[in-house]
Short mmCIF file of C-alpha atoms in Angstrom, two decimals:
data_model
loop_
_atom_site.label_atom_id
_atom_site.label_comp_id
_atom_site.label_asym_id
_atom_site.label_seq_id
_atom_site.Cartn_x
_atom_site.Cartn_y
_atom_site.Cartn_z
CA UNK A 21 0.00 0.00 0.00
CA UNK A 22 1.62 2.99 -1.36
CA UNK A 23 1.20 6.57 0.24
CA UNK A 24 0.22 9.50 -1.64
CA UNK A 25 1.73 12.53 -0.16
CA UNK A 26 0.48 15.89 -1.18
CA UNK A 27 2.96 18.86 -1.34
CA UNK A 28 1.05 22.01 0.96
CA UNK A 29 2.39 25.72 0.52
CA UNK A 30 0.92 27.75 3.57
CA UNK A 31 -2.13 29.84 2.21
CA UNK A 32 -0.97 33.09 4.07
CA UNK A 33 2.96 33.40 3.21
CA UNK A 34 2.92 30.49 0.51
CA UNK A 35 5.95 29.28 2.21
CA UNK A 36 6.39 25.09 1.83
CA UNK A 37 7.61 24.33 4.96
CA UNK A 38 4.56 22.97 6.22
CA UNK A 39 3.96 20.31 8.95
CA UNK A 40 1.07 18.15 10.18
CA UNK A 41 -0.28 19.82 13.52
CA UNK A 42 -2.79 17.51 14.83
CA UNK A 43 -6.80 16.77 14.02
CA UNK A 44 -9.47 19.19 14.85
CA UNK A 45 -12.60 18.04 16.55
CA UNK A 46 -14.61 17.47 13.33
CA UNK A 47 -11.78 15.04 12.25
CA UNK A 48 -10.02 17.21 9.39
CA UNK A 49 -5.64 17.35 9.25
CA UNK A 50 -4.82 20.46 10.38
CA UNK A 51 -1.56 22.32 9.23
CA UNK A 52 1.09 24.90 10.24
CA UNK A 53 3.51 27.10 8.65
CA UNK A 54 6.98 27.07 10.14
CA UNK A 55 7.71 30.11 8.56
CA UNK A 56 4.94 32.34 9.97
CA UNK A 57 3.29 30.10 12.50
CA UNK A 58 -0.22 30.43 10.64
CA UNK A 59 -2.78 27.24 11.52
CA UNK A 60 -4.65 25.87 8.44
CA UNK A 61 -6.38 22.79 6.80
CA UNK A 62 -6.43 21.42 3.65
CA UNK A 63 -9.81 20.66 3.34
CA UNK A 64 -12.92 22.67 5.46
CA UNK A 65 -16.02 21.28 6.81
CA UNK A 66 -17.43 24.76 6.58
CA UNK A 67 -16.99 26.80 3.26
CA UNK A 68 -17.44 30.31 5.45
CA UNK A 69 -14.11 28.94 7.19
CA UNK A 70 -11.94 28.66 4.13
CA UNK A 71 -9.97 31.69 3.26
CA UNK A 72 -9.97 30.99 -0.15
CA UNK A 73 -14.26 31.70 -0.17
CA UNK A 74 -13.47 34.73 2.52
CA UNK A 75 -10.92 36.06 -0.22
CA UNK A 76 -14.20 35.54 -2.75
CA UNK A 77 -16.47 37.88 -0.34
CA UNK A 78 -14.64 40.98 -0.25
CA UNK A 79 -14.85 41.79 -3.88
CA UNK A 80 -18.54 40.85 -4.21
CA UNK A 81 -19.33 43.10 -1.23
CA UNK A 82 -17.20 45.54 -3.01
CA UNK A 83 -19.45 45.32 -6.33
CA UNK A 84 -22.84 45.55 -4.95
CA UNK A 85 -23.52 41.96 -4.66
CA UNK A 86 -26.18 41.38 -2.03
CA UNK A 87 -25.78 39.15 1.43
CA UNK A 88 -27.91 36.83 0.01
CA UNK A 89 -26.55 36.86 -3.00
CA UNK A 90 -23.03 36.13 -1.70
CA UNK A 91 -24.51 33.25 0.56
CA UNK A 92 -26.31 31.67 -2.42
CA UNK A 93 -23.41 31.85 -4.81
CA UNK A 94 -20.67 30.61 -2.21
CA UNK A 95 -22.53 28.33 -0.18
CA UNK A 96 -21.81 30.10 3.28
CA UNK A 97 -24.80 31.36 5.82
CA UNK A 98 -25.78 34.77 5.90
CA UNK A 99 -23.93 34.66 9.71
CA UNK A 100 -20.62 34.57 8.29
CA UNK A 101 -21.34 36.98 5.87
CA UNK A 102 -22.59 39.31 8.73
CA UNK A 103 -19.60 38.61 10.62
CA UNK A 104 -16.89 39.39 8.07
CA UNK A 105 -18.79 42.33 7.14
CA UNK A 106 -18.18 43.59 10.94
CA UNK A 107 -14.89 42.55 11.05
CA UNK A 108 -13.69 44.50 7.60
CA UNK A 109 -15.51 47.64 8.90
CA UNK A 110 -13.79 47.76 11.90
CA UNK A 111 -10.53 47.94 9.52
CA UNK A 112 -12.27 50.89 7.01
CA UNK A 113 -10.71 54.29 7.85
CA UNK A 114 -12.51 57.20 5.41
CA UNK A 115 -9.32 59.09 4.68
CA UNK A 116 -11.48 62.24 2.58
CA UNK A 117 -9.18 63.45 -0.45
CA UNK A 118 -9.83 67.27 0.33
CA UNK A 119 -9.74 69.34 3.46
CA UNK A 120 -12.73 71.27 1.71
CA UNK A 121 -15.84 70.28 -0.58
CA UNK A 122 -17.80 73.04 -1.21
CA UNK A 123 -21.30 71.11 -1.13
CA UNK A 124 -21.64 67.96 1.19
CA UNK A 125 -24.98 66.24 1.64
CA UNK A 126 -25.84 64.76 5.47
CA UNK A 127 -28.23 62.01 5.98
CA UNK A 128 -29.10 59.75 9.15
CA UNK A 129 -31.31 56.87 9.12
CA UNK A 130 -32.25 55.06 12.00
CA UNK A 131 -32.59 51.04 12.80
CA UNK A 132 -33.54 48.46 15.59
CA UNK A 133 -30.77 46.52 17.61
CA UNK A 134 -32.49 43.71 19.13
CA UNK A 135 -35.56 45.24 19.92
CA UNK A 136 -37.63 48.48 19.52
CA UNK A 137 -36.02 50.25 22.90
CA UNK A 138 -32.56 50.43 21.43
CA UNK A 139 -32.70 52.44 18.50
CA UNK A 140 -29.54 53.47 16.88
CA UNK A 141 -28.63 56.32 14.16
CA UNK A 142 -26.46 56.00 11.38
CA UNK A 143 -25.66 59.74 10.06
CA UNK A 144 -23.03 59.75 7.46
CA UNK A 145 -21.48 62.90 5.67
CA UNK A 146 -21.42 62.29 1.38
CA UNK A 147 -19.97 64.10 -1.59
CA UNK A 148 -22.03 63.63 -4.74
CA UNK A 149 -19.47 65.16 -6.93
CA UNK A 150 -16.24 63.17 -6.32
CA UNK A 151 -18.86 60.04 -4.81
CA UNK A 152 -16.71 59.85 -1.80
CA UNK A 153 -18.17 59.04 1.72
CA UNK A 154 -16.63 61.86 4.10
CA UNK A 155 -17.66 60.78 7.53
CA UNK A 156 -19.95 58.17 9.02
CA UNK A 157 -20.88 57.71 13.03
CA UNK A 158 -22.88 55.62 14.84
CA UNK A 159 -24.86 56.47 18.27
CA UNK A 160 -27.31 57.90 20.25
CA UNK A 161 -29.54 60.51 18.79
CA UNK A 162 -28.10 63.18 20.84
CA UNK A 163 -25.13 65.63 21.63
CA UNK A 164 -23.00 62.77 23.03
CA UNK A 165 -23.99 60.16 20.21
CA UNK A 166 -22.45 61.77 17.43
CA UNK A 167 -20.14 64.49 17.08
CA UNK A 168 -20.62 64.68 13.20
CA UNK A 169 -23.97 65.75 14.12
CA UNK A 170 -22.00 68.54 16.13
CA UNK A 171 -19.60 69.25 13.55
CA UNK A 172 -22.20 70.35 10.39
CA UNK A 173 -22.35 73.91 9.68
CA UNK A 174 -25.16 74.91 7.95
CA UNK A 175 -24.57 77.69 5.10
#
């Protein structure tokens, strides 16, 4: 009985000093880099786990493509969609190109958290000429919730 032994390059540095590093609970090989000390499988139980299909997500979120859309067309749940989303926008930092735009439109819109009781208001600051998104907060619908609402200056 003959072995075959496939060759793994680590997904994150693509380094091929690779080792066997145990079994995880749902029974699959897991992997690590010697180079960069990075954990990984070969195979996933879960597509939403694989960073290949996470790698697949960012641009279709980029283009428009719907939640839904993303979970139909990569076979993930609309959780791990959710969660990435959460965990990219914590990353986001809205660097504006100018120090002044001579006309900026403000908008808020409100949703639910939960429950009715714990409303919260998304105001976000947006140039329609250059179509770049200036500022955005999150909050409280008052002085201490959002201090874009304290910056505007009305002309």
């Amino acid at each position: 009985m003959s072995k075959v032994i496939q060759k793994l390059n680590c997904p994150d540095c693509h380094s091929a000093t690779v080792v066997k590093n145990g079994k995880k609970s749902n029974g699959q090989q897991n992997y690590k880099c010697k180079s960069c000390d990075k954990q990984f499988q070969d195979e996933y139980f879960y597509n939403a786990c694989n960073p290949e299909i996470k790698e697949l997500m960012k641009p279709m979120l980029l283009r428009g493509s719907g939640v839904r859309d993303i979970c139909n067309v990569l076979l993930v749940s609309i959780n791990a969609v959710l969660r990435l989303i959460l965990k990219w926008g914590k990353q986001v930092q809205i660097k504006p190109q100018k120090k002044y735009y001579q006309r900026v439109q403000i908008d808020e819109a409100w949703s639910f958290i939960g429950k009715k009781e714990k409303k919260v208001w998304i105001l976000y600051a947006y140039c329609s000429e250059s179509k770049e998104i200036l500022a955005v907060t999150m909050g409280k619908r008052n002085k201490s919730g959002s201090p874009l609402r304290q910056n505007q200056r009305l002309t």
